[in-house]
Coordinates of C-alpha atoms and ligand atoms in Angstrom, one line a residue:
X144 CA -17.0 -9.6 15.1
X145 CA -19.3 -6.0 14.0
X146 CA -18.5 -5.0 11.4
X147 CA -17.2 -1.5 11.6
X148 CA -20.0 1.5 10.1
X149 CA -15.8 3.5 8.8
X150 CA -13.3 2.0 7.2
X151 CA -9.8 4.4 6.5
X152 CA -9.1 4.0 2.6
X153 CA -5.0 4.7 1.7
X154 CA -5.2 5.2 -2.2
X155 CA -0.9 4.0 -2.4
X156 CA -1.6 3.8 -6.4
X157 CA 1.1 7.0 -7.0
X158 CA 3.9 4.7 -4.3
X159 CA 2.2 1.0 -5.5
X160 CA 0.6 0.9 -8.5
X161 CA 3.8 3.1 -10.6
X162 CA 6.3 1.6 -9.0
X163 CA 6.4 -1.2 -11.6
X164 CA 6.2 0.9 -14.1
X165 CA 8.8 0.1 -17.1
X166 CA 8.8 3.8 -18.3
X167 CA 10.3 6.7 -16.5
X168 CA 6.6 8.6 -15.3
X169 CA 7.7 11.9 -15.7
X170 CA 7.6 13.4 -11.7
X171 CA 4.3 16.1 -13.4
X172 CA 2.3 13.5 -13.7
X173 CA 3.3 12.1 -10.7
X174 CA 2.3 14.5 -8.4
X175 CA -1.3 15.7 -10.2
X176 CA -2.0 12.2 -9.5
X177 CA -0.9 12.3 -5.5
X178 CA -3.4 16.5 -6.0
X179 CA -6.3 15.3 -7.6
X180 CA -6.3 12.7 -4.8
X181 CA -5.7 14.2 -2.4
X182 CA -9.5 16.5 -4.1
X183 CA -10.4 13.2 -3.3
X184 CA -11.1 13.1 0.3
X185 CA -8.3 10.1 0.8
X186 CA -7.3 10.6 4.8
X187 CA -3.7 9.2 3.8
X188 CA -1.8 8.5 0.3
X189 CA 1.3 6.8 -0.7
X190 CA 2.9 8.8 -2.5
X191 CA 6.1 7.9 -3.0
X192 CA 9.6 5.5 -1.7
X193 CA 12.7 6.9 -0.8
X194 CA 14.7 2.9 -1.4
X195 CA 17.7 2.4 -3.8
X196 CA 16.8 3.3 -7.8
X197 CA 19.4 0.4 -8.1
X198 CA 16.4 -1.8 -7.3
X199 CA 13.2 1.1 -7.6
X200 CA 14.3 3.5 -10.4
X201 CA 10.7 4.4 -11.3
X202 CA 10.8 6.1 -7.6
X203 CA 14.2 8.3 -7.8
X204 CA 12.1 11.0 -7.9
X205 CA 11.2 10.5 -4.4
X206 CA 12.1 14.6 -2.9
X207 CA 11.2 16.0 -5.6
X208 CA 7.7 14.7 -5.6
X209 CA 7.4 15.5 -1.9
X210 CA 8.7 18.6 -3.1
X211 CA 6.2 19.6 -4.9
X212 CA 2.7 18.2 -3.8
X213 CA -0.4 20.7 -2.7
X214 CA -0.6 19.3 0.7
X215 CA -3.9 19.6 2.5
X216 CA -4.1 19.6 6.7
X217 CA -5.2 16.8 8.1
X218 CA -4.3 14.1 5.2
X219 CA -1.4 11.8 5.5
X220 CA 1.0 11.5 2.8
X221 CA 3.4 8.7 3.7
X222 CA 6.4 7.0 2.3
X223 CA 8.2 4.0 1.6
X224 CA 11.5 3.5 4.0
X225 CA 13.2 0.3 4.5
X226 CA 16.7 2.0 6.0
X227 CA 18.2 4.5 7.8
X228 CA 19.1 7.0 3.8
X229 CA 15.6 7.3 3.4
X230 CA 14.7 7.6 6.5
X231 CA 16.4 10.9 6.6
X232 CA 15.4 11.0 3.4
X233 CA 11.7 11.4 3.9
X234 CA 12.5 13.8 7.0
X235 CA 13.5 16.7 5.1
X236 CA 11.2 15.8 2.3
X237 CA 9.0 16.5 5.7
X238 CA 6.6 13.1 5.5
X239 CA 4.2 12.3 7.5
X240 CA 4.4 8.8 7.9
X241 CA 7.2 6.5 7.1
X242 CA 6.6 2.5 6.3
X243 CA 9.3 -0.3 7.2
X244 CA 9.0 -3.6 4.7
X245 CA 9.2 -7.2 5.5
X246 CA 8.0 -9.7 5.1
X247 CA 6.0 -13.2 7.1
X248 CA 7.8 -15.4 3.9
X249 CA 12.3 -15.8 3.7
X250 CA 12.6 -16.7 0.6
X251 CA 10.1 -12.9 -0.7
X252 CA 12.6 -10.6 2.8
X253 CA 15.3 -12.1 0.3
X254 CA 15.0 -10.9 -2.7
X255 CA 13.3 -7.8 -1.6
X256 CA 15.2 -6.4 0.6
X257 CA 18.2 -8.5 0.5
X258 CA 18.3 -9.7 3.8
X259 CA 16.6 -12.3 6.6
X260 CA 13.7 -11.4 8.7
X261 CA 15.3 -10.9 11.6
X262 CA 18.1 -8.6 10.1
X263 CA 15.2 -7.5 8.5
X264 CA 13.7 -6.0 11.8
X265 CA 16.8 -4.9 13.5
X266 CA 17.3 -3.0 10.4
X267 CA 13.9 -0.5 11.7
X268 CA 14.3 -0.5 14.7
X269 CA 17.2 2.5 14.4
X270 CA 14.4 3.4 11.9
X271 CA 11.4 3.1 13.9
X272 CA 13.3 5.3 17.2
X273 CA 14.5 8.4 14.5
X274 CA 10.6 8.3 13.4
X275 CA 9.4 8.0 17.1
X276 CA 12.0 10.3 17.9
X277 CA 10.8 13.0 15.1
X278 CA 7.5 12.8 15.8
X279 CA 6.6 10.7 12.6
X280 CA 3.8 8.4 12.1
X281 CA 4.8 4.9 11.4
X282 CA 4.0 1.9 9.4
X283 CA 4.6 -1.9 9.0
X284 CA 4.0 -3.7 6.6
X285 CA 4.2 -7.0 5.6
X286 CA 4.7 -8.7 2.2
X287 CA 3.4 -11.9 1.7
X288 CA 1.4 -12.6 4.6
X289 CA -0.6 -15.2 2.8
X290 CA 1.8 -16.6 0.3
X291 CA 4.7 -16.7 -1.3
X292 CA 5.9 -17.0 -4.7
X293 CA 8.8 -18.2 -3.6
X294 CA 7.8 -20.4 -0.9
X295 CA 4.4 -21.0 -1.7
X296 CA 2.6 -21.6 2.4
X297 CA 3.3 -19.1 4.3
X298 CA 2.4 -20.4 8.7
X299 CA 0.1 -17.6 10.4
X300 CA 2.5 -17.6 12.4
X301 CA 4.8 -15.9 11.3
X302 CA 2.3 -13.2 10.0
X303 CA 1.5 -12.6 14.3
X304 CA 5.1 -12.8 15.7
X305 CA 6.5 -10.0 12.4
X306 CA 2.7 -8.5 12.9
X307 CA 4.4 -8.0 17.3
X308 CA 7.4 -7.7 17.2
X309 CA 5.4 -4.5 14.9
X310 CA 4.0 -2.8 16.9
X311 CA 7.2 -4.1 19.3
X312 CA 8.7 -1.3 17.5
X313 CA 5.6 1.1 17.9
X314 CA 4.7 1.2 14.9
X315 CA 1.1 2.7 14.5
X316 CA -0.3 0.6 11.9
X317 CA 0.7 -2.9 10.6
X318 CA -0.8 -4.3 7.2
X319 CA -1.3 -7.9 6.5
X320 CA -0.7 -7.8 2.3
X321 CA -0.9 -10.2 0.1
X322 CA 1.7 -9.3 -2.8
X323 CA 1.0 -11.8 -5.0
X324 CA -3.4 -11.6 -4.6
X325 CA -3.7 -15.5 -4.0
X326 CA -5.7 -15.9 -0.7
X327 CA -8.9 -16.5 -0.8
X328 CA -11.8 -14.7 1.7
X329 CA -11.8 -18.4 4.2
X330 CA -8.0 -18.4 4.8
X331 CA -7.8 -13.9 5.3
X332 CA -10.7 -14.7 7.7
X333 CA -7.6 -17.0 9.9
X334 CA -5.2 -14.7 9.6
X335 CA -6.7 -12.1 10.3
X336 CA -8.4 -12.7 13.2
X337 CA -5.1 -14.5 14.1
X338 CA -3.4 -11.4 14.2
X339 CA -6.2 -9.5 15.5
X340 CA -5.9 -11.6 18.8
X341 CA -2.6 -9.7 19.6
X342 CA -2.9 -7.0 17.6
X343 CA -5.8 -4.1 18.1
X344 CA -7.5 -4.7 15.3
X345 CA -7.7 -0.4 14.5
X346 CA -4.2 -0.8 14.0
X347 CA -4.8 -3.7 12.0
X348 CA -4.4 -2.2 7.6
X349 CA -5.7 -5.1 4.6
X350 CA -3.6 -5.1 1.6
X351 CA -4.2 -6.9 -1.6
X352 CA -3.6 -7.3 -4.5
X353 CA -6.0 -8.7 -7.0
X354 CA -4.6 -11.7 -9.3
X355 CA -6.9 -13.2 -8.9
X356 CA -10.0 -11.8 -8.8
X357 CA -10.2 -11.8 -5.2
X358 CA -9.1 -8.9 -3.6
X359 CA -12.9 -7.2 -2.1
X360 CA -15.1 -11.3 -1.2
X361 CA -10.8 -11.1 0.5
X362 CA -11.9 -7.8 1.6
X363 CA -15.1 -8.5 2.8
X364 CA -13.9 -11.6 5.0
X365 CA -11.9 -8.9 6.8
X366 CA -14.1 -6.3 6.9
X367 CA -16.3 -9.2 8.7
X368 CA -12.4 -10.1 11.4
X369 CA -13.5 -6.3 12.5
X370 CA -10.0 -4.7 10.1
X371 CA -11.6 -1.4 8.8
X372 CA -8.4 -0.5 7.6
X373 CA -8.1 -1.1 3.6
X374 CA -5.3 -0.1 1.2
X375 CA -5.9 0.6 -2.1
X376 CA -4.6 1.0 -6.0
X377 CA -6.7 4.2 -8.3
X378 CA -7.5 2.1 -10.9
X379 CA -5.6 -1.6 -10.0
X380 CA -2.5 -0.1 -11.0
X381 CA 0.6 -1.9 -9.4
X382 CA 2.2 -5.0 -9.1
X383 CA 5.7 -5.5 -7.4
X384 CA 9.2 -5.9 -9.3
X385 CA 9.9 -8.7 -6.6
X386 CA 7.2 -10.7 -7.2
X387 CA 6.5 -11.6 -10.4
X388 CA 3.4 -12.1 -11.9
X389 CA 1.5 -10.2 -9.4
X390 CA -0.9 -7.8 -10.5
X391 CA -1.6 -4.5 -8.8
X392 CA -3.4 -3.6 -5.7
X393 CA -7.2 -3.7 -6.0
X394 CA -8.4 -1.1 -8.1
X395 CA -9.9 1.7 -5.4
X396 CA -13.4 2.0 -7.1
X397 CA -14.2 -0.9 -6.2
X398 CA -13.6 -0.3 -3.2
X399 CA -15.8 2.5 -2.5
X400 CA -18.6 0.8 -4.7
X401 CA -18.8 -2.2 -2.8
X402 CA -18.1 0.0 1.2
X403 CA -20.6 2.7 -0.1
X404 CA -22.9 0.1 -1.0
X405 CA -22.5 -2.1 2.0
X406 CA -23.3 1.0 4.0
X407 CA -20.2 2.3 5.3
X408 CA -18.7 5.7 5.4
X409 CA -15.5 6.3 3.9
X410 CA -14.9 10.6 3.6
X411 CA -13.9 9.8 -0.7
X412 CA -15.2 11.2 -3.4
X413 CA -15.8 8.4 -5.4
X414 CA -16.8 9.7 -8.9
X415 CA -13.6 12.1 -8.6
X416 CA -11.4 8.7 -7.5
X417 CA -13.3 7.3 -10.9
X418 CA -12.7 10.3 -13.1
X419 CA -8.0 10.2 -12.4
X420 CA -8.4 6.6 -12.2
X421 CA -9.5 7.7 -16.2
X422 CA -6.9 10.2 -16.5
X423 CA -4.0 7.9 -15.3
X424 CA -5.2 5.2 -17.0
X425 CA -5.2 6.9 -20.5
X426 CA -2.0 8.4 -19.0
X427 CA -0.1 5.2 -19.0
X428 CA -2.5 3.8 -22.2
X429 CA -3.9 0.8 -20.3
X430 CA -7.3 -0.2 -20.2
X431 CA -8.4 1.0 -16.9
X432 CA -7.7 -2.2 -14.2
X433 CA -11.6 -1.3 -12.5
X434 CA -15.0 -2.1 -13.1
X435 CA -16.6 0.5 -11.0
X436 CA -14.6 2.4 -12.5
X437 CA -15.2 1.3 -16.2
X438 CA -18.8 0.8 -15.2
X439 CA -19.9 4.0 -14.5
X440 CA -17.7 5.5 -16.9
X441 CA -19.9 3.7 -19.6
X442 CA -22.6 5.2 -17.8
X443 CA -21.7 8.3 -17.5
X444 CA -21.6 8.5 -21.5
X445 CA -24.9 7.2 -21.3
X446 CA -26.1 9.7 -19.8
X447 CA -24.2 12.3 -21.8
X448 CA -25.5 10.9 -25.9
Ligands
HMG563 P1 20.9 -3.7 -1.0 O1 21.2 -3.9 -1.9 O2 21.3 -4.7 -0.2 O3 22.2 -2.5 0.3 O4 20.2 -2.7 -0.7 P2 23.2 -1.5 -0.4 O5 23.3 -1.4 1.8 O6 24.8 -2.0 -0.6 O7 22.9 -0.3 -0.5 C1 22.7 -0.2 -2.4 C2 22.6 1.0 -2.4 O8 21.8 2.0 -2.7 C3 23.7 1.7 -2.3 O9 24.6 2.7 -3.3 C4 23.4 2.2 -1.1 O10 23.6 4.2 -1.5 C5 21.9 2.8 -2.0 P3 25.5 2.7 -4.1 O11 26.3 3.1 -2.8 O12 26.3 1.2 -5.0 O13 25.7 3.3 -5.1 N1 21.1 2.7 -1.0 C6 19.4 4.2 -1.1 N2 19.8 5.1 -1.7 C7 18.6 6.0 -1.6 N3 17.5 5.9 -0.9 C8 17.8 4.5 0.6 C9 19.6 3.8 -0.5 N4 19.8 2.5 0.8 C10 20.4 2.3 0.2 N5 17.7 4.6 1.1 C11 17.1 -2.5 0.3 C12 19.2 -2.8 0.4 C13 16.8 -2.0 1.0 C14 18.3 -0.3 0.1 C15 17.4 -2.7 -1.6 O14 16.4 -4.4 -1.6 C16 16.3 -1.3 -1.4 O15 16.0 -0.4 -2.0 N6 14.8 -2.2 -1.8 C17 13.3 -1.6 -2.1 C18 12.9 -2.7 -2.8 C19 11.8 -2.0 -3.2 O16 11.3 -1.0 -2.7 N7 9.8 -3.2 -3.3 C20 9.5 -3.1 -3.5 C21 8.5 -2.0 -2.1 S1 7.7 -2.8 -1.3 C22 6.0 -3.6 -1.8 O17 5.6 -3.2 -3.1 C23 5.5 -4.4 -1.1 C24 5.0 -3.4 -0.1 O18 2.5 -3.2 -1.1 C25 3.4 -4.8 0.5 C26 2.8 -5.6 -1.4 O19 1.7 -6.0 -1.1 O20 3.7 -7.0 0.0 C27 4.3 -2.6 0.4
MG564 MG1 1.6 -4.1 -2.2

């Protein structure tokens, strides 16, 4: 399989990156984060979630965020919608893409969305139909596709099954997600290749959390399997509230540094992302989680000194 020469990097920091923050992040900071990322050139920014605020309080201001961001024509602003209530919120807020999110692990499905895999797919069907009728893009995210905090190993057949069901529902893209960041490269290559046998590889995305420091290697392995869409989070922010111990997504700056170094085009301004990564880390008062971001900021400081 030829390695792609162009890759779509989907910035998920405003959603996956912030959803687990204990302190409520002010709405104007969330809006500024989305605006800065838009300006950096992402084609797709996952902006927020229309989920129950009892389950994820940090995303309670989804309507306000979507109402005040400065949209760039052509940029896709995605939001998570677990049910029709979420979809209606997303539609009213003029989301460009809605994301239904299931799991390849039965145990995680129960913890994250309070129902079985089969029930979740039934629950997603009206959301999928409504999205198609409204002409909104639809994405399906498959959590715990490479390991589960509750059940351990996840059969590859389950991942392929959920991916196929999502495509049948009309998903434009399906995300193979390593929610707890445990996978290693050969496993990722096997799982991505198995999904790509049944689903058009152009519709498959890799969503890697970096808990065990394997995410870049896993993206590299996925590239060899022909996968050309990756999710990442500025400054490596994040973690899932229902996957204890899981750390953030792979840092966007690290992904861009690797892809650009490999001669793969993304259309994204790495320097602008680095500045944004440091800005949001400073705001949250935590160390910048991007290795490339930190190194390049140190280099800037050295040049200025
Ligand atoms: P439930 O408790 O089974 O369902 O939750 P419910 O229908 O009984 O609703 C509970 C309450 O929430 C009710 O309020 C509803 O009205 C309200 P009450 O009557 O008690 O006052 N409600 C809503 N409010 C606002 N927006 C909505 C909505 N729906 C219900 N859309 C439910 C089921 C799916 C709603 C819940 O489990 C939920 O919201 N889960 C969200 C979990 C979540 O957001 N997890 C993190 C995102 S997934 C992720 O991070 C993984 C990913 O990154 C990939 C990876 O890394 O693996 C994508
Ligand atoms: Mg995630």
